[in-house]
């Protein structure tokens, strides 16, 4: 009679990407802690750190072959808190608290819309009618980018000191607009799907070095420029996807 094989434990490599995801979640929650204490710069940095870790966990999982359904679910929960709840509370405590009723409604809308955006991504609702990542596009702006854009008035306030950018009547419409961009069906570029031409790879490296140096020397001004540049790409991504979709429809109609 053959003895049953012993049950093996979870390989250590499967824990590495989940640990990175957990660190991203802790970073997002720590941003709320700093916001409660009025340490706005640290609060923003914690959310941005969560974005960096969120971009690493998937790559770590593929590198060590540690992909799992559990990791995917944990990643979505982490994103909902780090890029939905945390930015909503930071912006509420920083500016929207001056108008608590409207400010809290906007904060709730932003947090809920982030969760809806993540749920739609996981469920792939209307997948046939939505922009495809295989073509280099996403549906709406991703949650990490939404968190970075939502805090744009805070960046400008930090480096300029102008109290105008802390006005709830300016911050509330902006946060609501970013929330709409996340759940919209607008085609946005998927940076992980874009490929550089061979003749501009060196220039791209130079550009990355310049941006990194600017982030070190003037982080808040650089973040402001990066947000403005990202918003400027939206009309081009919408037009590019419309052209690709039209070409596919024409190809499908040919005999």
C-alpha positions as a LaTeX table, in Angstrom:
\begin{tabular}{lrrr}
\hline
Residue & $x$ (\AA) & $y$ (\AA) & $z$ (\AA) \\
\hline
Unk1 & 0.00 & 0.00 & 0.00 \\
Unk2 & 1.42 & 3.33 & $-1.09$ \\
Unk3 & 1.77 & 5.94 & 1.61 \\
Unk4 & 0.19 & 9.35 & 0.94 \\
Unk5 & 2.65 & 12.03 & $-0.02$ \\
Unk6 & 3.29 & 14.60 & 2.70 \\
Unk7 & 1.54 & 17.92 & 2.22 \\
Unk8 & 4.07 & 20.52 & 1.25 \\
Unk9 & 3.95 & 24.06 & 2.55 \\
Unk10 & 3.74 & 27.22 & 0.52 \\
Unk11 & 7.04 & 27.89 & $-1.27$ \\
Unk12 & 8.89 & 30.90 & 0.03 \\
Unk13 & 8.96 & 32.51 & $-3.41$ \\
Unk14 & 5.16 & 32.80 & $-3.32$ \\
Unk15 & 5.36 & 34.96 & $-0.20$ \\
Unk16 & 7.71 & 37.57 & $-1.69$ \\
Unk17 & 5.18 & 39.38 & $-3.95$ \\
Unk18 & 2.50 & 39.23 & $-1.25$ \\
Unk19 & 4.95 & 40.78 & 1.20 \\
Unk20 & 5.55 & 43.65 & $-1.23$ \\
Unk21 & 1.79 & 44.13 & $-1.58$ \\
Unk22 & 1.42 & 44.17 & 2.20 \\
Unk23 & 4.14 & 46.81 & 2.42 \\
Unk24 & 2.23 & 48.91 & $-0.10$ \\
Unk25 & $-0.89$ & 48.58 & 2.04 \\
Unk26 & 1.03 & 49.59 & 5.17 \\
Unk27 & 2.47 & 52.56 & 3.31 \\
Unk28 & $-0.97$ & 53.78 & 2.24 \\
Unk29 & $-2.33$ & 53.46 & 5.77 \\
Unk30 & 0.71 & 55.28 & 7.15 \\
Unk31 & $-0.14$ & 58.16 & 4.85 \\
Unk32 & $-3.45$ & 58.50 & 6.72 \\
Unk33 & $-1.57$ & 58.53 & 10.03 \\
Unk34 & 0.68 & 61.39 & 8.86 \\
Unk35 & $-2.35$ & 63.28 & 7.51 \\
Unk36 & $-4.03$ & 63.08 & 10.91 \\
Unk37 & $-0.91$ & 64.66 & 12.40 \\
Unk38 & $-0.85$ & 67.40 & 9.75 \\
Unk39 & 2.39 & 66.13 & 8.18 \\
Unk40 & 1.21 & 66.60 & 4.62 \\
Unk41 & 4.49 & 66.02 & 2.82 \\
Unk42 & 5.06 & 62.70 & 4.55 \\
Unk43 & 1.46 & 61.69 & 3.91 \\
Unk44 & 1.88 & 62.27 & 0.18 \\
Unk45 & 5.22 & 60.47 & 0.11 \\
Unk46 & 3.65 & 57.41 & 1.73 \\
Unk47 & 0.98 & 57.21 & $-0.97$ \\
Unk48 & 3.61 & 57.65 & $-3.68$ \\
Unk49 & 5.71 & 54.92 & $-2.06$ \\
Unk50 & 2.66 & 52.66 & $-2.14$ \\
Unk51 & 2.44 & 53.35 & $-5.88$ \\
Unk52 & 6.06 & 52.32 & $-6.38$ \\
Unk53 & 5.55 & 49.12 & $-4.39$ \\
Unk54 & 2.34 & 48.40 & $-6.31$ \\
Unk55 & 4.32 & 48.54 & $-9.53$ \\
Unk56 & 6.89 & 46.12 & $-8.14$ \\
Unk57 & 4.75 & 43.35 & $-6.69$ \\
Unk58 & 3.54 & 42.05 & $-10.05$ \\
Unk59 & 7.04 & 42.05 & $-11.47$ \\
Unk60 & 8.38 & 40.27 & $-8.39$ \\
Unk61 & 5.61 & 37.66 & $-8.74$ \\
Unk62 & 6.52 & 37.00 & $-12.39$ \\
Unk63 & 10.23 & 36.99 & $-11.61$ \\
Unk64 & 9.98 & 34.32 & $-8.89$ \\
Unk65 & 6.96 & 32.60 & $-10.50$ \\
Unk66 & 4.86 & 33.30 & $-7.45$ \\
Unk67 & 1.60 & 34.39 & $-9.12$ \\
Unk68 & $-1.53$ & 33.30 & $-7.28$ \\
Unk69 & $-5.22$ & 34.11 & $-7.04$ \\
Unk70 & $-4.68$ & 35.08 & $-3.41$ \\
Unk71 & $-2.03$ & 37.60 & $-4.45$ \\
Unk72 & $-4.35$ & 39.12 & $-7.06$ \\
Unk73 & $-7.14$ & 39.57 & $-4.51$ \\
Unk74 & $-4.73$ & 41.03 & $-1.94$ \\
Unk75 & $-3.40$ & 43.43 & $-4.56$ \\
Unk76 & $-6.91$ & 44.74 & $-5.32$ \\
Unk77 & $-7.70$ & 45.23 & $-1.63$ \\
Unk78 & $-4.39$ & 47.01 & $-1.11$ \\
Unk79 & $-5.05$ & 49.30 & $-4.09$ \\
Unk80 & $-8.54$ & 50.17 & $-2.84$ \\
Unk81 & $-7.10$ & 51.35 & 0.48 \\
Unk82 & $-3.78$ & 52.85 & $-0.64$ \\
Unk83 & $-5.13$ & 54.69 & $-3.72$ \\
Unk84 & $-8.79$ & 55.12 & $-2.74$ \\
Unk85 & $-9.29$ & 55.51 & 1.00 \\
Unk86 & $-5.92$ & 57.05 & 1.81 \\
Unk87 & $-5.94$ & 59.90 & $-0.79$ \\
Unk88 & $-9.62$ & 60.58 & $-0.01$ \\
Unk89 & $-8.89$ & 61.04 & 3.70 \\
Unk90 & $-5.71$ & 63.01 & 3.07 \\
Unk91 & $-7.52$ & 65.50 & 0.83 \\
Unk92 & $-10.46$ & 65.66 & 3.24 \\
Unk93 & $-8.27$ & 66.42 & 6.25 \\
Unk94 & $-6.14$ & 68.87 & 4.28 \\
Unk95 & $-8.77$ & 70.98 & 2.51 \\
Unk96 & $-12.26$ & 69.48 & 2.32 \\
Unk97 & $-12.76$ & 69.54 & 6.08 \\
Unk98 & $-13.48$ & 73.27 & 5.75 \\
Unk99 & $-16.76$ & 72.30 & 4.04 \\
Unk100 & $-17.49$ & 69.00 & 5.83 \\
Unk101 & $-20.75$ & 68.06 & 4.11 \\
Unk102 & $-19.67$ & 68.58 & 0.52 \\
Unk103 & $-16.11$ & 67.57 & 1.31 \\
Unk104 & $-17.13$ & 64.25 & 2.83 \\
Unk105 & $-19.45$ & 63.48 & $-0.09$ \\
Unk106 & $-16.60$ & 64.09 & $-2.54$ \\
Unk107 & $-14.24$ & 61.96 & $-0.44$ \\
Unk108 & $-16.76$ & 59.13 & $-0.37$ \\
Unk109 & $-17.31$ & 59.39 & $-4.12$ \\
Unk110 & $-13.59$ & 59.22 & $-4.78$ \\
Unk111 & $-13.05$ & 56.20 & $-2.51$ \\
Unk112 & $-16.07$ & 54.32 & $-3.89$ \\
Unk113 & $-15.19$ & 55.13 & $-7.51$ \\
Unk114 & $-11.70$ & 53.75 & $-6.92$ \\
Unk115 & $-13.23$ & 50.50 & $-5.66$ \\
Unk116 & $-15.59$ & 50.40 & $-8.66$ \\
Unk117 & $-12.69$ & 50.95 & $-11.05$ \\
Unk118 & $-10.77$ & 48.06 & $-9.48$ \\
Unk119 & $-13.85$ & 45.81 & $-9.46$ \\
Unk120 & $-14.51$ & 46.52 & $-13.14$ \\
Unk121 & $-10.91$ & 45.72 & $-13.95$ \\
Unk122 & $-11.09$ & 42.39 & $-12.09$ \\
Unk123 & $-14.51$ & 41.42 & $-13.46$ \\
Unk124 & $-13.70$ & 42.61 & $-17.02$ \\
Unk125 & $-17.22$ & 43.97 & $-17.49$ \\
Unk126 & $-17.99$ & 44.77 & $-21.15$ \\
Unk127 & $-14.54$ & 43.50 & $-22.09$ \\
Unk128 & $-15.43$ & 43.45 & $-25.78$ \\
Unk129 & $-16.35$ & 47.14 & $-25.84$ \\
Unk130 & $-13.51$ & 48.44 & $-23.69$ \\
Unk131 & $-10.00$ & 49.49 & $-24.73$ \\
Unk132 & $-7.67$ & 46.51 & $-24.63$ \\
Unk133 & $-4.31$ & 46.41 & $-22.89$ \\
Unk134 & $-3.02$ & 44.29 & $-25.75$ \\
Unk135 & $-3.34$ & 47.36 & $-27.97$ \\
Unk136 & $-1.51$ & 49.51 & $-25.43$ \\
Unk137 & $-4.54$ & 51.10 & $-23.75$ \\
Unk138 & $-6.48$ & 50.95 & $-20.49$ \\
Unk139 & $-10.08$ & 51.83 & $-19.68$ \\
Unk140 & $-9.97$ & 55.01 & $-17.59$ \\
Unk141 & $-6.95$ & 56.08 & $-15.61$ \\
Unk142 & $-5.51$ & 53.44 & $-13.24$ \\
Unk143 & $-5.94$ & 53.79 & $-9.48$ \\
Unk144 & $-2.29$ & 54.73 & $-8.71$ \\
Unk145 & $-2.37$ & 57.47 & $-11.35$ \\
Unk146 & $-5.71$ & 58.65 & $-9.96$ \\
Unk147 & $-4.24$ & 58.95 & $-6.48$ \\
Unk148 & $-1.34$ & 60.99 & $-7.82$ \\
Unk149 & $-3.63$ & 63.28 & $-9.81$ \\
Unk150 & $-6.11$ & 63.74 & $-6.94$ \\
Unk151 & $-3.36$ & 65.21 & $-4.74$ \\
Unk152 & $-2.20$ & 67.72 & $-7.39$ \\
Unk153 & $-3.58$ & 70.77 & $-5.51$ \\
Unk154 & $-1.61$ & 69.62 & $-2.48$ \\
Unk155 & 1.63 & 69.52 & $-4.48$ \\
Unk156 & 1.06 & 73.05 & $-5.77$ \\
Unk157 & 0.18 & 74.31 & $-2.28$ \\
Unk158 & 3.37 & 72.85 & $-0.80$ \\
Unk159 & 5.75 & 74.53 & $-3.25$ \\
Unk160 & 3.81 & 77.76 & $-3.81$ \\
Unk161 & 2.29 & 78.40 & $-0.39$ \\
Unk162 & $-0.84$ & 79.87 & $-2.04$ \\
Unk163 & $-3.91$ & 79.22 & 0.13 \\
Unk164 & $-6.07$ & 79.39 & $-2.98$ \\
Unk165 & $-5.10$ & 75.83 & $-3.84$ \\
Unk166 & $-6.36$ & 74.72 & $-0.41$ \\
Unk167 & $-9.85$ & 76.08 & $-1.03$ \\
Unk168 & $-12.47$ & 73.31 & $-0.79$ \\
Unk169 & $-14.34$ & 74.92 & $-3.70$ \\
Unk170 & $-11.31$ & 74.23 & $-5.90$ \\
Unk171 & $-10.23$ & 70.91 & $-4.38$ \\
Unk172 & $-13.70$ & 69.30 & $-4.33$ \\
Unk173 & $-14.40$ & 69.64 & $-8.09$ \\
Unk174 & $-10.88$ & 68.50 & $-8.88$ \\
Unk175 & $-11.09$ & 65.34 & $-6.75$ \\
Unk176 & $-14.53$ & 64.56 & $-8.22$ \\
Unk177 & $-13.14$ & 65.05 & $-11.75$ \\
Unk178 & $-10.29$ & 62.61 & $-11.09$ \\
Unk179 & $-12.78$ & 60.11 & $-9.68$ \\
Unk180 & $-14.78$ & 60.39 & $-12.90$ \\
Unk181 & $-11.66$ & 59.77 & $-14.98$ \\
Unk182 & $-11.05$ & 56.51 & $-13.11$ \\
Unk183 & $-14.50$ & 55.03 & $-13.81$ \\
Unk184 & $-14.82$ & 56.51 & $-17.30$ \\
Unk185 & $-14.45$ & 54.53 & $-20.52$ \\
Unk186 & $-11.78$ & 56.86 & $-21.87$ \\
Unk187 & $-8.83$ & 55.11 & $-23.48$ \\
Unk188 & $-5.59$ & 55.86 & $-21.66$ \\
Unk189 & $-2.11$ & 54.67 & $-22.44$ \\
Unk190 & $-0.90$ & 51.51 & $-20.76$ \\
Unk191 & 2.72 & 52.38 & $-20.13$ \\
Unk192 & 3.68 & 48.75 & $-19.51$ \\
Unk193 & 2.45 & 47.86 & $-23.03$ \\
Unk194 & 4.29 & 50.65 & $-24.82$ \\
Unk195 & 7.55 & 49.82 & $-26.56$ \\
Unk196 & 10.33 & 52.22 & $-27.46$ \\
Unk197 & 11.97 & 52.37 & $-30.82$ \\
Unk198 & 15.58 & 51.33 & $-30.96$ \\
Unk199 & 16.74 & 54.74 & $-32.13$ \\
Unk200 & 15.34 & 56.60 & $-29.09$ \\
Unk201 & 16.27 & 54.25 & $-26.27$ \\
Unk202 & 19.27 & 56.34 & $-25.25$ \\
Unk203 & 17.20 & 59.51 & $-25.24$ \\
Unk204 & 14.59 & 57.76 & $-23.08$ \\
Unk205 & 17.26 & 56.83 & $-20.54$ \\
Unk206 & 18.45 & 60.44 & $-20.48$ \\
Unk207 & 14.88 & 61.59 & $-19.89$ \\
Unk208 & 14.42 & 59.17 & $-17.00$ \\
Unk209 & 17.66 & 60.39 & $-15.41$ \\
Unk210 & 16.55 & 64.03 & $-15.73$ \\
Unk211 & 13.16 & 63.30 & $-14.17$ \\
Unk212 & 14.80 & 61.35 & $-11.32$ \\
Unk213 & 17.22 & 64.22 & $-10.66$ \\
Unk214 & 14.34 & 66.71 & $-10.70$ \\
Unk215 & 12.37 & 64.58 & $-8.23$ \\
Unk216 & 15.31 & 64.67 & $-5.84$ \\
Unk217 & 16.04 & 68.40 & $-6.12$ \\
Unk218 & 12.52 & 69.79 & $-6.62$ \\
Unk219 & 10.02 & 66.98 & $-5.90$ \\
Unk220 & 6.79 & 68.96 & $-5.65$ \\
Unk221 & 7.35 & 71.06 & $-8.74$ \\
Unk222 & 8.34 & 67.92 & $-10.65$ \\
Unk223 & 5.23 & 66.05 & $-9.51$ \\
Unk224 & 3.13 & 68.98 & $-10.68$ \\
Unk225 & 4.74 & 68.86 & $-14.12$ \\
Unk226 & 4.37 & 65.07 & $-14.31$ \\
Unk227 & 0.64 & 65.32 & $-13.52$ \\
Unk228 & 0.16 & 68.02 & $-16.14$ \\
Unk229 & 2.06 & 65.94 & $-18.70$ \\
Unk230 & $-0.05$ & 62.88 & $-17.96$ \\
Unk231 & $-3.26$ & 64.85 & $-18.40$ \\
Unk232 & $-1.90$ & 66.19 & $-21.68$ \\
Unk233 & $-1.59$ & 62.62 & $-23.01$ \\
Unk234 & $-5.31$ & 61.91 & $-22.64$ \\
Unk235 & $-6.45$ & 63.56 & $-25.90$ \\
Unk236 & $-3.72$ & 61.69 & $-27.80$ \\
Unk237 & $-4.61$ & 58.33 & $-26.26$ \\
Unk238 & $-8.31$ & 58.84 & $-27.04$ \\
Unk239 & $-7.53$ & 59.74 & $-30.64$ \\
Unk240 & $-5.07$ & 56.87 & $-31.05$ \\
Unk241 & $-7.52$ & 54.30 & $-29.76$ \\
Unk242 & $-10.31$ & 55.68 & $-31.94$ \\
Unk243 & $-8.06$ & 55.25 & $-34.98$ \\
Unk244 & $-7.13$ & 51.67 & $-34.01$ \\
Unk245 & $-10.75$ & 50.77 & $-33.34$ \\
Unk246 & $-11.81$ & 52.21 & $-36.70$ \\
Unk247 & $-9.12$ & 50.20 & $-38.47$ \\
Unk248 & $-10.25$ & 47.01 & $-36.75$ \\
Unk249 & $-13.88$ & 47.63 & $-37.69$ \\
Unk250 & $-12.91$ & 48.23 & $-41.30$ \\
Unk251 & $-10.83$ & 45.03 & $-41.32$ \\
Unk252 & $-13.72$ & 43.05 & $-39.85$ \\
Unk253 & $-16.07$ & 44.28 & $-42.60$ \\
Unk254 & $-13.80$ & 43.16 & $-45.40$ \\
Unk255 & $-14.72$ & 39.85 & $-47.07$ \\
\hline
\end{tabular}
